[in-house]
Tab-separated table of C-alpha atoms in Angstrom:
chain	number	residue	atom	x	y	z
N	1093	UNK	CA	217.536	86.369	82.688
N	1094	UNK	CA	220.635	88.446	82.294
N	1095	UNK	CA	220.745	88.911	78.122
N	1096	UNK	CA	222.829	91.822	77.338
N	1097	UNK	CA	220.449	95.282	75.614
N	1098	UNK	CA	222.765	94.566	72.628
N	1099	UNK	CA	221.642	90.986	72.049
N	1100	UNK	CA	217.646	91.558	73.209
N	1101	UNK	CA	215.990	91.020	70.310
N	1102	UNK	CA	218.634	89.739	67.822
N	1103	UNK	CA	218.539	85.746	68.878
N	1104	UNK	CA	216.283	83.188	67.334
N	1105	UNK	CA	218.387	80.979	69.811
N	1106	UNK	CA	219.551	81.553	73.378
N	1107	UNK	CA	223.158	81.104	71.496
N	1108	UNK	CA	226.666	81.622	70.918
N	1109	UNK	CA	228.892	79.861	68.973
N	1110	UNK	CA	231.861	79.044	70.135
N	1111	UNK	CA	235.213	80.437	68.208
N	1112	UNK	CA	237.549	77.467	67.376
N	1113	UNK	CA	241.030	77.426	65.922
N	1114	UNK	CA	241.358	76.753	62.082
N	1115	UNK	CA	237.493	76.045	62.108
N	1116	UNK	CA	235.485	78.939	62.488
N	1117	UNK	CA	236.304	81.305	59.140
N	1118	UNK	CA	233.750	83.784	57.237
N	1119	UNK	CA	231.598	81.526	56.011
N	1120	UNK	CA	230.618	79.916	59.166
N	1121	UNK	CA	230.544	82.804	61.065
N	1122	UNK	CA	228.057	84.598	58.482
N	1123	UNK	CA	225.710	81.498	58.049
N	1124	UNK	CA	225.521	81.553	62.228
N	1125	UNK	CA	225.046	84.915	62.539
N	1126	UNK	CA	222.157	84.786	59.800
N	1127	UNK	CA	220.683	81.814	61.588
N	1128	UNK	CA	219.906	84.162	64.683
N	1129	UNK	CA	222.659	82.750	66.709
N	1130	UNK	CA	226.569	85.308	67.690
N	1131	UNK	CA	228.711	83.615	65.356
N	1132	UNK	CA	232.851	83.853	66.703
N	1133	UNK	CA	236.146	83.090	65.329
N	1134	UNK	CA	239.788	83.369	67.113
N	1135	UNK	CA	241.582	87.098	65.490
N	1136	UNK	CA	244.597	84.136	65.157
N	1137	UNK	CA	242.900	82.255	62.510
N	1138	UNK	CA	243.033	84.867	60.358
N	1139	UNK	CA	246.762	84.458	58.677
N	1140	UNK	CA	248.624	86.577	58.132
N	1141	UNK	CA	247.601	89.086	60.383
N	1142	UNK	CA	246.694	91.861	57.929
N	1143	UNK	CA	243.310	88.758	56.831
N	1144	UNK	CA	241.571	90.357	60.273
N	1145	UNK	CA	240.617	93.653	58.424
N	1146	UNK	CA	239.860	91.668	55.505
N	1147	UNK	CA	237.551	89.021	57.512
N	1148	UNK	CA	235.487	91.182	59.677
N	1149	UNK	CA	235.254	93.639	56.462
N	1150	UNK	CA	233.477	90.484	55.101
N	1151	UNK	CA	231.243	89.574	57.464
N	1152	UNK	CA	229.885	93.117	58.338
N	1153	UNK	CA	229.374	93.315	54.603
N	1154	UNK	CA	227.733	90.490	54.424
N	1155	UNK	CA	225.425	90.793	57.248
N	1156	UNK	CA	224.776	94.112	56.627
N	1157	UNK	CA	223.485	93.326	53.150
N	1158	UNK	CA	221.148	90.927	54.617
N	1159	UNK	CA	219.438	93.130	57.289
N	1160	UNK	CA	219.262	95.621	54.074
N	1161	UNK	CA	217.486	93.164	52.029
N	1162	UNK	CA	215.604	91.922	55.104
N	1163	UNK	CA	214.795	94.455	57.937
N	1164	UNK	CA	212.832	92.505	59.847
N	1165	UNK	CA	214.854	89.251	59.737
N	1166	UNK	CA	216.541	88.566	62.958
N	1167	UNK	CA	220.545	88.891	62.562
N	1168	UNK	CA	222.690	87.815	65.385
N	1169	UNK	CA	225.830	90.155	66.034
N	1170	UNK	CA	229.216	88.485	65.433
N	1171	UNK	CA	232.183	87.958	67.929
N	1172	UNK	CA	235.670	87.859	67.707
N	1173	UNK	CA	238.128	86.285	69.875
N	1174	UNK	CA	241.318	87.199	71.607
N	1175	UNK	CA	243.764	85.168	73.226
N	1176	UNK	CA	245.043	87.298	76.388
N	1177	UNK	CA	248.402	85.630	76.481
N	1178	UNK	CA	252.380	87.078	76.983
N	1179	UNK	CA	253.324	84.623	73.575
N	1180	UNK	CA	250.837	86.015	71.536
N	1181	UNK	CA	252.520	88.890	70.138
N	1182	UNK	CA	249.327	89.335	67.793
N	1183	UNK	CA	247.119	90.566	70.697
N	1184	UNK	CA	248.211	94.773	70.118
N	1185	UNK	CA	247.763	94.867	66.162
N	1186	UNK	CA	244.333	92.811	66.066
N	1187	UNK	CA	242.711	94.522	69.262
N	1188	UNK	CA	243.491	97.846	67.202
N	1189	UNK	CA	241.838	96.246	64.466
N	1190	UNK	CA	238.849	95.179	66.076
N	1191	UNK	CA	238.560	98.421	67.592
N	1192	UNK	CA	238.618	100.330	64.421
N	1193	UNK	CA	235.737	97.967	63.663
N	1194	UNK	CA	234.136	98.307	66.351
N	1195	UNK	CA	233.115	94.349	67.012
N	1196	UNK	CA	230.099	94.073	68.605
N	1197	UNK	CA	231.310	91.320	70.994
N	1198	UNK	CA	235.127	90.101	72.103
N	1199	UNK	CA	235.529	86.901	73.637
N	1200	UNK	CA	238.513	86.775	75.836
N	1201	UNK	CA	240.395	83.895	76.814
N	1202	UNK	CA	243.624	82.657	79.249
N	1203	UNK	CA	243.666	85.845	81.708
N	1204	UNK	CA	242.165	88.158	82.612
N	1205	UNK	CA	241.304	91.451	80.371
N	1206	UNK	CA	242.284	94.354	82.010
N	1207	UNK	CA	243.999	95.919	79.201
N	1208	UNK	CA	240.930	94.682	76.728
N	1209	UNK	CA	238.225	95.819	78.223
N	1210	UNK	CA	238.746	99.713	78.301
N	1211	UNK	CA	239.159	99.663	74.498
N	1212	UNK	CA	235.930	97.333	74.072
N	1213	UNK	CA	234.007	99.543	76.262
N	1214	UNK	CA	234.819	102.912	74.788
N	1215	UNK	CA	232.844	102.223	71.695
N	1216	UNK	CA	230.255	100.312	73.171
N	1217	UNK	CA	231.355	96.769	73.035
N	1218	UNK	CA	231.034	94.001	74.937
N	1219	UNK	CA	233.418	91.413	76.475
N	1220	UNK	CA	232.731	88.232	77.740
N	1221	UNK	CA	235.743	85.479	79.060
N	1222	UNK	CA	236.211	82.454	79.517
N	1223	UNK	CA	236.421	81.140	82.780
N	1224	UNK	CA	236.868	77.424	84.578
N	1225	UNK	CA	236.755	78.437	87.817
N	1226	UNK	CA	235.127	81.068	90.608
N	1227	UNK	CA	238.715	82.385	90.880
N	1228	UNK	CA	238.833	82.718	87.196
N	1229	UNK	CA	235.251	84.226	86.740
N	1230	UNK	CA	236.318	87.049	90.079
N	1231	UNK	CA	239.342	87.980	88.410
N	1232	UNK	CA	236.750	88.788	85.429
N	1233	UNK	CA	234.835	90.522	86.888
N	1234	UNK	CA	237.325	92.746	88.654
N	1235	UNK	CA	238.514	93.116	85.115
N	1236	UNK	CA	235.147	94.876	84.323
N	1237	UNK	CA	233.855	92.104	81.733
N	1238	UNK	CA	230.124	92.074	80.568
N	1239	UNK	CA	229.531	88.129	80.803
N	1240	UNK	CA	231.402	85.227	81.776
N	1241	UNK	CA	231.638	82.142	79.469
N	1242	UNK	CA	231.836	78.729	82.113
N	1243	UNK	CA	233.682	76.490	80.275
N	1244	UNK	CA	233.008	73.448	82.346
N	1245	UNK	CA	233.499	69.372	82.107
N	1246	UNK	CA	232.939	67.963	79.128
N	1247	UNK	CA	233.600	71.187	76.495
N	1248	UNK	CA	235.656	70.851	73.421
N	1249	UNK	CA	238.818	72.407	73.762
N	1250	UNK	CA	240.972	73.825	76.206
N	1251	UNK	CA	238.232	72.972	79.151
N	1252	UNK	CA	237.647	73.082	82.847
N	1253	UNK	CA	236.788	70.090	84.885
N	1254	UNK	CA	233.900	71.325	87.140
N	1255	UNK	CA	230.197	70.248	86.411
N	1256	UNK	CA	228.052	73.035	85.495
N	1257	UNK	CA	226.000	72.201	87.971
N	1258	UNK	CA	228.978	72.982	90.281
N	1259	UNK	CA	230.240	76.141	88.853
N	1260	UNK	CA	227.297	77.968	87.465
N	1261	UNK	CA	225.556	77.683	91.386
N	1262	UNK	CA	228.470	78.684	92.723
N	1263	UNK	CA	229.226	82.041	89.991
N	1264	UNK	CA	225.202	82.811	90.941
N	1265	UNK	CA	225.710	83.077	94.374
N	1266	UNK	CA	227.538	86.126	93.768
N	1267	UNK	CA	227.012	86.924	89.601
N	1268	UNK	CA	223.838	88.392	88.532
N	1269	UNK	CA	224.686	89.389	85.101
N	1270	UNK	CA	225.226	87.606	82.193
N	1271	UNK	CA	226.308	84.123	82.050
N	1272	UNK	CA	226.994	81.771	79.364
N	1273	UNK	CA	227.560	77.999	79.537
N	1274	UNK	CA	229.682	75.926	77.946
N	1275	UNK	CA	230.306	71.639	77.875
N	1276	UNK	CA	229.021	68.938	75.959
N	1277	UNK	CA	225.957	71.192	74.494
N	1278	UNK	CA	224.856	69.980	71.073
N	1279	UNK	CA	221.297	69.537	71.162
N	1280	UNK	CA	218.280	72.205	71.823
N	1281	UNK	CA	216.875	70.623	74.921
N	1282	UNK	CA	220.390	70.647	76.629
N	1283	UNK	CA	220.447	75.066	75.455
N	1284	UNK	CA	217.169	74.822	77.384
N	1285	UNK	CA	218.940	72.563	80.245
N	1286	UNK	CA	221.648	75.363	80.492
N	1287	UNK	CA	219.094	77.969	80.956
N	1288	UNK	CA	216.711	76.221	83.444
N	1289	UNK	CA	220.653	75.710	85.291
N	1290	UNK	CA	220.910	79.305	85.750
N	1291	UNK	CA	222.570	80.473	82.795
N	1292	UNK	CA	221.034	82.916	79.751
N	1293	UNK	CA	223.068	81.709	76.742
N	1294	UNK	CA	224.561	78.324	75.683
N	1295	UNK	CA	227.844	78.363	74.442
N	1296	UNK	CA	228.202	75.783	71.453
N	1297	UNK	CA	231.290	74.862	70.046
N	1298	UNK	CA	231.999	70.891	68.728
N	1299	UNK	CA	228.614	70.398	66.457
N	1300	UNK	CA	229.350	73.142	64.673
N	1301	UNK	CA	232.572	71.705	63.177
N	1302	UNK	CA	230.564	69.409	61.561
N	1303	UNK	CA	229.129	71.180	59.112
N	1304	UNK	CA	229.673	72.102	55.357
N	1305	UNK	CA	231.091	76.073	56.094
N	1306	UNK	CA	233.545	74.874	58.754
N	1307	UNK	CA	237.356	74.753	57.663
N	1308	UNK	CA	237.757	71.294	59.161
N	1309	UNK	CA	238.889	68.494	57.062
N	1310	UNK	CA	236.152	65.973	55.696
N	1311	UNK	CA	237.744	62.863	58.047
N	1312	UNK	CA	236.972	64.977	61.630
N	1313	UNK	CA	233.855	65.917	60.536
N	1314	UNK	CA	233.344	62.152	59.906
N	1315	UNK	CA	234.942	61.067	63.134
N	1316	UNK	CA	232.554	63.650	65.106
N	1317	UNK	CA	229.921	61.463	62.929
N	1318	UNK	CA	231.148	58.107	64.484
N	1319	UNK	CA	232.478	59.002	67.781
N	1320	UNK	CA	230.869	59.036	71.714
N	1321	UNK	CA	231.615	61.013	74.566
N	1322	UNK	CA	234.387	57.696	75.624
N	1323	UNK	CA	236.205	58.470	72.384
N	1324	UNK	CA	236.898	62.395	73.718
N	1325	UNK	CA	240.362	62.661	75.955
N	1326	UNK	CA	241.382	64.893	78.341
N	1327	UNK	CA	245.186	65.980	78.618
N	1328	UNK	CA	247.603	68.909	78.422
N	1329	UNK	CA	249.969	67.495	76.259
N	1330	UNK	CA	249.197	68.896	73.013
N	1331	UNK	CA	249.609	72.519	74.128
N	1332	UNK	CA	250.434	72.844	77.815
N	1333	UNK	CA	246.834	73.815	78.741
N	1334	UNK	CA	244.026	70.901	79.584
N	1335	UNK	CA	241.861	70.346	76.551
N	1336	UNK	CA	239.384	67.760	74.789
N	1337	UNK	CA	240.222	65.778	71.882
N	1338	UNK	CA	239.175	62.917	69.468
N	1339	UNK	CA	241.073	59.644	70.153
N	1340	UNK	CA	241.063	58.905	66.847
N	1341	UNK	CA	243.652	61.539	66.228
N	1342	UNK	CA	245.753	60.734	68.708
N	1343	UNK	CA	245.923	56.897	67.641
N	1344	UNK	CA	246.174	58.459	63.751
N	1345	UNK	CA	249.205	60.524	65.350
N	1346	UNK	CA	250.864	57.064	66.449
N	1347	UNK	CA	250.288	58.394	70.157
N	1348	UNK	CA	249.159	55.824	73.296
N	1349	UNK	CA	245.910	57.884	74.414
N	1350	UNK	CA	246.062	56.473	77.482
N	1351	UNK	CA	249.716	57.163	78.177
N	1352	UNK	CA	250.292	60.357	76.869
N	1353	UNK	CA	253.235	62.432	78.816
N	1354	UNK	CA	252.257	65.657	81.217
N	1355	UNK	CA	252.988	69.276	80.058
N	1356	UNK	CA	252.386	72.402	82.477
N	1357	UNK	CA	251.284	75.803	81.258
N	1358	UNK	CA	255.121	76.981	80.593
N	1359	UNK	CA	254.694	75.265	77.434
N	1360	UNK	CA	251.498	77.203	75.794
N	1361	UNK	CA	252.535	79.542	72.404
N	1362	UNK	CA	250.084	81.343	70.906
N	1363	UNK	CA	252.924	83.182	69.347
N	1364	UNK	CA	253.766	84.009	65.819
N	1365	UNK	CA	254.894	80.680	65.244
N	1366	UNK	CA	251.599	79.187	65.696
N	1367	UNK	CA	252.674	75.985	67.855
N	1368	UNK	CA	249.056	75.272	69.020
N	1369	UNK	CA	248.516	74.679	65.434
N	1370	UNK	CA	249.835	71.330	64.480
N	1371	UNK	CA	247.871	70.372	67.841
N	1372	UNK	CA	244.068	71.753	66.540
N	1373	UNK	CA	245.327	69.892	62.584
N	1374	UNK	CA	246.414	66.904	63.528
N	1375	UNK	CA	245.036	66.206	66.923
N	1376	UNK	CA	241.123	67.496	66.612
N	1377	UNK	CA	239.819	69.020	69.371
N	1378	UNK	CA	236.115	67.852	70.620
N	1379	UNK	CA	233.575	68.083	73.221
N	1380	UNK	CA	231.933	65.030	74.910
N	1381	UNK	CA	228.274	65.695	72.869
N	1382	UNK	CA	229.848	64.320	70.323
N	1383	UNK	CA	227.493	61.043	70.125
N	1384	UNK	CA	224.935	63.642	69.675
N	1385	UNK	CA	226.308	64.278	65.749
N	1386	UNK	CA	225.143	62.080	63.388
N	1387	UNK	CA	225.527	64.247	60.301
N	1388	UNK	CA	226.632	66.945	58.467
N	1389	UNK	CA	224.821	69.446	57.120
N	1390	UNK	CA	224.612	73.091	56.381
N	1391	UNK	CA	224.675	75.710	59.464
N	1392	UNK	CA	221.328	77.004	58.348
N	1393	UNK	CA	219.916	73.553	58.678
N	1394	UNK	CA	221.526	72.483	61.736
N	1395	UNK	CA	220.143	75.470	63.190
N	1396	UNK	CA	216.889	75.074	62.346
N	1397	UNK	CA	216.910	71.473	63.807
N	1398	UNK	CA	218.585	72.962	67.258
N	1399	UNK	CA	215.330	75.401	67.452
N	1400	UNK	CA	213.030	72.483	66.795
N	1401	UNK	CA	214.550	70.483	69.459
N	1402	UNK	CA	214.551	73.666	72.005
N	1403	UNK	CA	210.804	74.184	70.981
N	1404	UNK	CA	210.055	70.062	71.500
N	1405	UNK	CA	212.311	70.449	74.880
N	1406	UNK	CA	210.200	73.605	76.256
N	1407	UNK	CA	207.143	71.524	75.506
N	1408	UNK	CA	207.933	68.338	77.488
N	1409	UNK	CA	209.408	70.926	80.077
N	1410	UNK	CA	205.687	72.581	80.846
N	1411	UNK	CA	204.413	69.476	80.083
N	1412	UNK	CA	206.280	67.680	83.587
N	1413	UNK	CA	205.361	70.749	85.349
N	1414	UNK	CA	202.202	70.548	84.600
N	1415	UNK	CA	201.817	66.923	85.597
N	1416	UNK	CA	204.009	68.210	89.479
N	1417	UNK	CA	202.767	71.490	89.472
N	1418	UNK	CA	200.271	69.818	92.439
């Protein structure tokens, strides 16, 4: 296992949330973070841009309040996202922000850090990125990152196409350090199924939309309720970069699912104009564990049912080796 010093002791579960566009806000961050598992949000979903101080002002307060009133409680650190991309003209303003706050974690996305990193690491941060491919997670890592995030098949989102089983083999060969998976996890026994794959911490994005905190509208969190991994589709349409979403939307949106044009990268914005937005509104983004939701309650409750399952999951795992261990 390859869990960072800074996280060693501050997980009830091998986890990290994912950060999600319009979703993740305060609240949900907070209520992860308190349930023992890095809560994230993207710096852009904090409009306008002078919310950022105001957000992570919030959540330190809040969490520190709790470890005051509890010292022994176990408090996951909270991370905040940046999109490393020439149309977001955001990037400058909030990584000075997040500086002055020192954020425990930033979770880079699109390419590679090399201007990130140096400011992260000069107060003691860390940085993890998003990758979807060995080229991806080498250009990391030449980038001096302190995890990679394997966004494989299956994850909500902008997503790879690799199976884990494919790309986390592949990173190990020559990766010893942190890794973090990502793709269709939304049950305890598949975080235990990412570590016994090779990696130390799930990455968890789609269940946690459907939940009370999120900033999601009541109709996706019912259509993560009555979809199945068929209903999730794959295209770059919506913003130029491959992603997952709920055909539901895309019907809703008077769109053929199945014949929806192409788009190349030239057409991503993640610039002050917010284009990607209409796309994460209107046309919900999702992960294939979606016929793993069947409800929607608070994040403290959905996390204690994730560490149950993990528990039940690690039993039936020593169990089996137990019965082969001959």
């Amino acid at each position: 296992m390859s869990i960072p010093a800074a996280l060693q002791g501050k997980l009830a579960l091998p986890v990290i949330a994912a950060p999600m566009f319009i979703v993740s806000n305060p609240a949900l961050v907070i209520a992860q973070c308190l349930g023992g598992i890095v809560g994230s949000f993207p710096a852009l979903n904090a409009r306008p841009q002078e919310t950022l101080d105001v957000w992570l002002t919030q959540i330190e307060e809040a969490l520190a309040a709790a470890r005051a009133a509890d010292p022994t409680r176990v408090i996951a650190p909270y991370a905040v996202n940046q999109i490393v991309h020439h149309s977001n003209a955001r990037l400058e303003h909030d990584m000075e922000v997040c500086v002055r706050h020192q954020a425990p974690i930033v979770i880079t996305s699109l390419r590679a850090p090399d201007l990130v990193v140096p400011h992260v690491h000069r107060y003691g941060g860390l940085v993890f990125h998003d990758v979807v491919s060995v080229r991806h997670a080498e250009k990391a890592l030449e980038a001096g990152v302190d995890g990679l995030i394997l966004v494989c098949s299956g994850a909500g989102g902008h997503a790879g196409t690799l199976s884990p089983f494919a790309l986390v083999r592949e990173v190990r060969r020559f990766y010893g350090g942190p890794l973090i998976l990502s793709g269709a996890i939304a049950h305890g026994a598949s975080i235990l199924a990412a570590q016994a794959m090779g990696a130390d911490l799930a990455y968890m994005g789609t269940r946690f939309i459907a939940t009370r905190e999120a900033n999601a509208t009541q109709a996706y969190k019912q259509a993560l309720v009555d979809s199945a991994g068929l209903d999730i589709v794959y295209t770059p349409y919506f913003t130029g970069i491959p992603g997952n979403y709920l055909k539901a939307s895309i019907l809703a949106a008077g769109l053929d699912p199945d014949n929806l044009p192409q788009r190349d990268k030239s057409a991503a914005d993640f610039g002050s104009k917010a284009a990607e937005a209409k796309a994460w509104r209107d046309i919900w983004g999702a992960g294939q564990g979606v016929g793993q939701i069947d409800a929607i309650p608070d994040t403290a409750g959905l996390i204690e049912q994730l560490k149950r399952e993990y528990r039940e999951a690690r039993q039936a795992q020593a169990d089996n080796t137990a019965v082969f261990s001959g």
